[in-house]
Amino acid sequence: MALRSASELPLSAELASELEQNQKQLIGLVIDPAFRLHDTGLGHPESPQRLEAIEAELQRRGLIQRCRLIQARPAVDLELLRCHTASYLQTVRREVAYGAAQLSTGDTTIGEHSEDVARLAAGGTLAAVDAVLAGRVNHAFALVRPPGHHAEADRGMGFCIFNNVALAARHAQAVHGLERVLIIDWDLHHGNGTQAMFWSDPSVLYASVHEWGNYPGSGAAEERGEGAGLGFTLNCPLPAYSDGQAVLTALDAALTPVVARFRPQLVLVSAGFDGHRDDPLGHFLLEDADYTALTQLCLAIATEHAGGRLVSVLEGGYGLKGLAGGAAAHVEALLAA
């Protein structure tokens, strides 16, 4: 079944009305109930309830009506092949069609609609890039699932099928002609897939701050890229129980000496909220306010070097209260910019 934006689960009349009335706002949101059709089963941490919790909190704080809706659309093979191999796309299609419970490439649960929803998540992220680079919005947040930053060129893993943020970087380059893209990854877990895709590529600067020793075990400070890409991978591994100030300080210290030389034309953010102190899969101690500070750091870089152009994409975050609070703080900071 091919999914179209909101084709299966239409937006509520109230939410649709609020979003349609705010077409002149400068912050874009990708929101689509079809993302909930990726069925991970009872008790799985990467559940449809994650998006429901975020959307409810954005509504409660009055943030939805201050943003502009960006319609998601499915990514096509040509777009996915910028980061993923043809054989991997065939693997995903075959295993979903055969009713497999999990991708054979790694620990990613799949269901009947998982390929279609993963394509919609990737395409929704690309639509957010298009909206920002076309000047329709200044910043955008793609509230998509499944997440993406663990997905490698030929392997899905860690709840991820397609690497949304990596695809966004390649889309910005291939379609919009950008030469330099910065990816900032503040998810608690290291984005091994994103790192691998740009390991030898000096046109994409990848910076990650993450809990050392947690899944997937990569992301040592010594991992800095190779060949022409040496020095364009920046890893900031921190110990368990690091707080928000430690995360912010480490990321700022890693980026400051490099970004001015790199001069990114677009800032992409792998916005995971599993560093929140309430998250069941991590051991960081971040509060909602720390996500405000991290967003402000990313916005400052985007403002100074990229004309303010920033797109964030949802990654992890599995404690619903902390996820919703952190994501709402992120949107509030984008709106305040």
Coordinates of C-alpha atoms in Angstrom, one line a residue:
M1 CA 0.0 0.0 0.0
A2 CA 1.5 3.3 -1.0
L3 CA 0.9 6.0 1.6
R4 CA 0.2 9.6 0.7
S5 CA 0.3 12.5 3.2
A6 CA -2.4 11.9 5.9
S7 CA -4.1 9.5 3.5
E8 CA -4.9 6.9 6.1
L9 CA -5.5 8.9 9.3
P10 CA -6.6 12.5 8.5
L11 CA -5.5 15.3 10.8
S12 CA -8.2 16.4 13.2
A13 CA -10.4 19.2 12.0
E14 CA -9.0 21.4 14.8
L15 CA -5.3 20.8 14.0
A16 CA -5.8 21.1 10.3
S17 CA -7.6 24.4 10.7
E18 CA -4.9 25.8 12.9
L19 CA -2.1 24.8 10.5
E20 CA -3.9 26.1 7.4
Q21 CA -4.5 29.5 9.1
N22 CA -0.8 30.0 9.7
Q23 CA 0.7 29.9 6.2
K24 CA 2.8 33.0 6.8
Q25 CA 4.6 31.7 9.9
L26 CA 8.4 31.2 9.6
I27 CA 8.6 27.8 11.4
G28 CA 7.6 24.7 9.5
L29 CA 6.4 21.4 11.0
V30 CA 6.1 18.1 9.3
I31 CA 3.2 16.3 11.0
D32 CA 1.4 13.4 9.5
P33 CA -0.7 10.7 11.3
A34 CA 0.4 8.2 8.7
F35 CA 3.7 7.9 10.6
R36 CA 1.8 6.0 13.3
L37 CA 1.1 3.2 10.9
H38 CA 4.7 1.8 11.4
D39 CA 3.6 -0.9 13.9
T40 CA 6.4 -1.9 16.3
G41 CA 4.2 -4.0 18.5
L42 CA 3.1 -3.8 22.1
G43 CA 5.7 -2.5 24.5
H44 CA 8.2 -1.4 21.9
P45 CA 9.9 1.8 22.9
E46 CA 9.8 3.3 19.4
S47 CA 6.0 3.4 19.3
P48 CA 3.4 5.6 17.6
Q49 CA 2.6 7.1 21.0
R50 CA 5.9 9.0 20.8
L51 CA 4.4 11.3 18.1
E52 CA 1.1 11.5 19.9
A53 CA 2.8 12.7 23.0
I54 CA 4.8 15.4 21.2
E55 CA 1.8 16.7 19.2
A56 CA -0.4 16.8 22.4
E57 CA 2.3 18.8 24.2
L58 CA 2.7 21.2 21.3
Q59 CA -1.1 21.7 21.3
R60 CA -1.2 22.2 25.0
R61 CA 1.5 25.0 24.8
G62 CA -0.2 26.7 21.9
L63 CA 2.7 26.0 19.6
I64 CA 1.0 24.2 16.7
Q65 CA -1.0 27.2 15.6
R66 CA 2.2 29.3 15.5
C67 CA 3.8 27.0 12.9
R68 CA 3.2 26.2 9.2
L69 CA 2.3 22.7 8.0
I70 CA 4.8 21.1 5.6
Q71 CA 3.2 18.2 3.7
A72 CA 5.1 14.9 3.8
R73 CA 5.5 12.9 0.7
P74 CA 7.1 9.5 0.0
A75 CA 10.8 9.4 -1.0
V76 CA 11.3 7.7 -4.4
D77 CA 14.1 5.3 -5.2
L78 CA 16.3 7.9 -6.9
E79 CA 16.3 9.9 -3.7
L80 CA 16.9 6.9 -1.4
L81 CA 19.8 5.7 -3.6
R82 CA 21.8 8.8 -2.8
C83 CA 22.5 7.1 0.5
H84 CA 21.4 3.5 0.3
T85 CA 22.2 0.6 -1.9
A86 CA 19.8 -0.9 -4.4
S87 CA 20.2 -4.3 -2.8
Y88 CA 19.2 -2.9 0.6
L89 CA 16.1 -1.2 -0.8
Q90 CA 15.2 -4.6 -2.2
T91 CA 15.8 -6.3 1.2
V92 CA 13.4 -3.8 2.9
R93 CA 10.7 -4.3 0.3
R94 CA 11.0 -8.1 0.3
E95 CA 11.1 -8.5 4.0
V96 CA 8.1 -6.2 4.6
A97 CA 6.2 -8.0 1.8
Y98 CA 6.9 -11.4 3.3
G99 CA 5.7 -10.3 6.7
A100 CA 9.0 -10.5 8.6
A101 CA 8.9 -9.2 12.1
Q102 CA 12.3 -7.7 12.0
L103 CA 14.8 -6.6 9.3
S104 CA 17.4 -9.2 8.7
T105 CA 20.1 -6.5 8.8
G106 CA 19.6 -5.5 12.4
D107 CA 17.4 -4.8 15.4
T108 CA 14.6 -3.0 13.6
T109 CA 11.0 -4.2 14.0
I110 CA 8.9 -3.9 10.9
G111 CA 5.2 -4.4 10.1
E112 CA 2.9 -4.3 7.1
H113 CA 3.3 -0.6 6.4
S114 CA 6.9 -0.1 7.5
E115 CA 8.5 0.5 4.1
D116 CA 5.8 3.0 3.1
V117 CA 6.0 4.9 6.3
A118 CA 9.8 4.9 6.2
R119 CA 9.7 6.4 2.7
L120 CA 7.2 9.0 4.0
A121 CA 9.5 9.8 6.9
A122 CA 12.5 10.3 4.5
G123 CA 10.4 12.3 2.0
G124 CA 8.9 14.4 4.8
T125 CA 12.4 15.4 5.8
L126 CA 13.3 16.2 2.2
A127 CA 10.1 18.4 2.0
A128 CA 11.3 20.2 5.1
V129 CA 14.6 20.9 3.4
D130 CA 12.8 22.2 0.3
A131 CA 10.7 24.5 2.4
V132 CA 13.6 26.1 4.2
L133 CA 15.9 26.4 1.1
A134 CA 13.0 27.9 -0.9
G135 CA 12.5 30.5 1.8
R136 CA 8.9 29.4 2.6
V137 CA 10.0 29.0 6.3
N138 CA 13.2 29.9 8.1
H139 CA 13.5 26.7 10.1
A140 CA 11.7 23.4 10.1
F141 CA 11.2 20.4 12.4
A142 CA 10.3 17.1 10.8
L143 CA 8.3 15.1 13.3
V144 CA 8.8 11.7 11.6
R145 CA 9.2 8.1 12.5
P146 CA 10.9 5.7 12.2
P147 CA 14.1 7.5 13.1
G148 CA 17.1 7.2 10.9
H149 CA 20.6 8.0 12.1
H150 CA 21.6 4.3 12.8
A151 CA 20.7 3.2 9.2
E152 CA 23.8 2.6 7.1
A153 CA 24.0 2.4 3.3
D154 CA 23.2 -1.3 3.2
R155 CA 21.8 -2.0 6.7
G156 CA 18.9 -0.9 8.9
M157 CA 19.4 -1.1 12.6
G158 CA 18.6 0.5 15.9
F159 CA 14.9 1.1 15.0
C160 CA 16.0 2.8 11.8
I161 CA 15.2 1.9 8.2
F162 CA 16.3 4.8 6.0
N163 CA 18.7 7.5 7.2
N164 CA 16.5 10.6 7.1
V165 CA 19.1 13.2 8.0
A166 CA 21.8 11.8 5.6
L167 CA 19.2 11.8 2.8
A168 CA 18.4 15.4 3.6
A169 CA 22.1 16.4 3.3
R170 CA 22.4 14.7 -0.1
H171 CA 19.1 16.2 -1.2
A172 CA 20.3 19.7 -0.4
Q173 CA 23.4 19.1 -2.4
A174 CA 21.9 17.3 -5.4
V175 CA 18.7 19.3 -5.8
H176 CA 19.6 22.7 -4.4
G177 CA 23.3 22.8 -5.2
L178 CA 24.7 23.3 -1.7
E179 CA 28.3 22.5 -1.3
R180 CA 28.7 22.3 2.5
V181 CA 26.2 20.9 5.0
L182 CA 26.6 20.6 8.8
I183 CA 24.9 17.8 10.7
I184 CA 24.6 18.1 14.5
D185 CA 23.5 15.0 16.2
W186 CA 22.6 15.4 19.9
D187 CA 20.7 12.1 20.2
L188 CA 21.9 10.1 23.2
H189 CA 23.1 7.3 20.9
H190 CA 25.8 7.7 18.4
G191 CA 24.7 8.1 14.8
N192 CA 26.9 5.4 13.3
G193 CA 24.9 5.3 10.0
T194 CA 25.3 9.0 9.4
Q195 CA 29.0 8.9 10.3
A196 CA 29.6 6.0 7.9
M197 CA 27.9 7.7 5.0
F198 CA 30.1 10.8 5.2
W199 CA 33.3 9.2 6.5
S200 CA 35.4 10.2 3.5
D201 CA 33.4 13.3 2.5
P202 CA 34.6 16.8 3.3
S203 CA 31.4 18.4 2.0
V204 CA 29.4 17.2 5.1
L205 CA 30.6 18.0 8.6
Y206 CA 29.2 15.5 11.1
A207 CA 29.3 16.3 14.8
S208 CA 27.8 14.0 17.5
V209 CA 27.5 14.2 21.3
H210 CA 26.4 10.9 22.8
E211 CA 26.7 8.6 25.8
W212 CA 29.8 6.6 25.5
G213 CA 29.3 2.8 25.9
N214 CA 25.6 2.9 25.0
Y215 CA 24.2 1.5 21.7
P216 CA 25.7 1.1 19.1
G217 CA 29.2 1.3 20.7
S218 CA 30.7 3.6 18.1
G219 CA 31.6 7.2 18.2
A220 CA 35.0 7.4 19.9
A221 CA 36.8 10.7 19.9
E222 CA 39.5 9.2 17.7
E223 CA 36.9 8.5 14.9
R224 CA 37.5 11.5 12.8
G225 CA 37.0 10.4 9.2
E226 CA 39.5 9.3 6.6
G227 CA 41.1 10.5 3.4
A228 CA 39.6 13.8 2.2
G229 CA 37.1 13.5 5.0
L230 CA 39.6 13.4 7.8
G231 CA 38.6 16.0 10.4
F232 CA 35.1 16.3 9.1
T233 CA 33.7 13.8 11.7
L234 CA 33.6 15.2 15.3
N235 CA 32.7 12.9 18.1
C236 CA 32.1 14.0 21.7
P237 CA 31.5 10.8 23.8
L238 CA 30.5 11.6 27.3
P239 CA 30.1 9.3 30.3
A240 CA 26.7 8.2 31.7
Y241 CA 25.0 10.7 34.0
S242 CA 26.4 13.7 32.1
D243 CA 24.1 16.7 32.5
G244 CA 23.0 19.3 30.0
Q245 CA 25.8 21.7 30.7
A246 CA 28.4 19.0 30.0
V247 CA 26.6 18.1 26.7
L248 CA 26.4 21.7 25.6
T249 CA 30.0 22.5 26.6
A250 CA 31.3 19.5 24.7
L251 CA 29.4 20.2 21.6
D252 CA 30.3 23.9 21.6
A253 CA 34.0 23.2 22.1
A254 CA 34.1 20.7 19.3
L255 CA 32.2 22.9 16.8
T256 CA 33.7 26.3 17.5
P257 CA 37.1 25.9 16.0
V258 CA 35.8 24.1 12.9
V259 CA 32.6 25.7 11.8
A260 CA 34.1 29.1 11.0
R261 CA 36.4 27.4 8.5
F262 CA 33.8 25.0 7.2
R263 CA 31.1 27.7 6.6
P264 CA 28.0 25.5 6.3
Q265 CA 25.2 26.6 4.0
L266 CA 22.6 24.5 5.9
V267 CA 22.4 23.1 9.4
L268 CA 20.7 19.8 9.9
V269 CA 20.0 18.5 13.4
S270 CA 19.4 14.9 14.4
A271 CA 17.2 15.9 17.3
G272 CA 16.9 12.9 19.7
F273 CA 15.4 13.5 23.1
D274 CA 16.6 10.3 24.7
G275 CA 19.2 12.3 26.7
H276 CA 16.4 13.5 28.9
R277 CA 16.8 12.3 32.5
D278 CA 13.4 10.5 32.3
D279 CA 14.4 8.3 29.3
P280 CA 14.4 4.5 29.9
L281 CA 17.2 3.8 27.3
G282 CA 19.8 6.3 28.4
H283 CA 21.7 7.7 31.4
F284 CA 22.1 11.4 30.6
L285 CA 20.4 14.0 32.9
L286 CA 19.1 16.6 30.5
E287 CA 16.1 18.7 31.3
D288 CA 13.7 20.5 29.0
A289 CA 15.7 23.7 29.3
D290 CA 18.8 22.0 28.1
Y291 CA 17.1 21.3 24.7
T292 CA 16.4 25.0 24.6
A293 CA 20.1 25.7 25.0
L294 CA 21.1 23.1 22.4
T295 CA 18.7 24.5 19.9
Q296 CA 20.0 28.0 20.5
L297 CA 23.6 26.8 19.9
C298 CA 22.5 25.3 16.5
L299 CA 20.5 28.4 15.6
A300 CA 23.5 30.6 16.4
I301 CA 25.7 28.6 14.0
A302 CA 22.9 28.6 11.3
T303 CA 22.4 32.4 11.7
E304 CA 26.1 33.2 11.5
H305 CA 27.0 30.9 8.6
A306 CA 23.9 29.6 6.8
G307 CA 21.5 32.5 6.6
G308 CA 19.6 31.0 9.5
R309 CA 18.6 27.9 7.5
L310 CA 18.1 25.0 9.9
V311 CA 16.1 21.7 9.6
S312 CA 15.8 19.3 12.5
V313 CA 14.5 15.8 12.3
L314 CA 13.2 13.6 15.1
E315 CA 15.5 10.8 16.1
G316 CA 15.1 9.0 19.5
G317 CA 13.4 9.7 22.8
Y318 CA 11.4 7.0 24.5
G319 CA 10.2 8.4 27.8
L320 CA 7.0 10.1 26.7
K321 CA 7.0 12.9 29.2
G322 CA 10.7 13.8 28.6
L323 CA 10.3 13.4 24.8
A324 CA 7.3 15.7 24.7
G325 CA 8.8 18.3 26.9
G326 CA 12.2 18.3 25.1
A327 CA 10.6 18.5 21.7
A328 CA 8.3 21.3 22.8
A329 CA 11.3 23.2 24.2
H330 CA 13.0 22.8 20.8
V331 CA 10.0 24.2 19.0
E332 CA 9.7 27.1 21.4
A333 CA 13.4 28.0 20.8
L334 CA 12.9 27.8 17.1
L335 CA 9.9 30.2 17.3
A336 CA 11.9 32.6 19.5
A337 CA 14.7 32.9 17.1

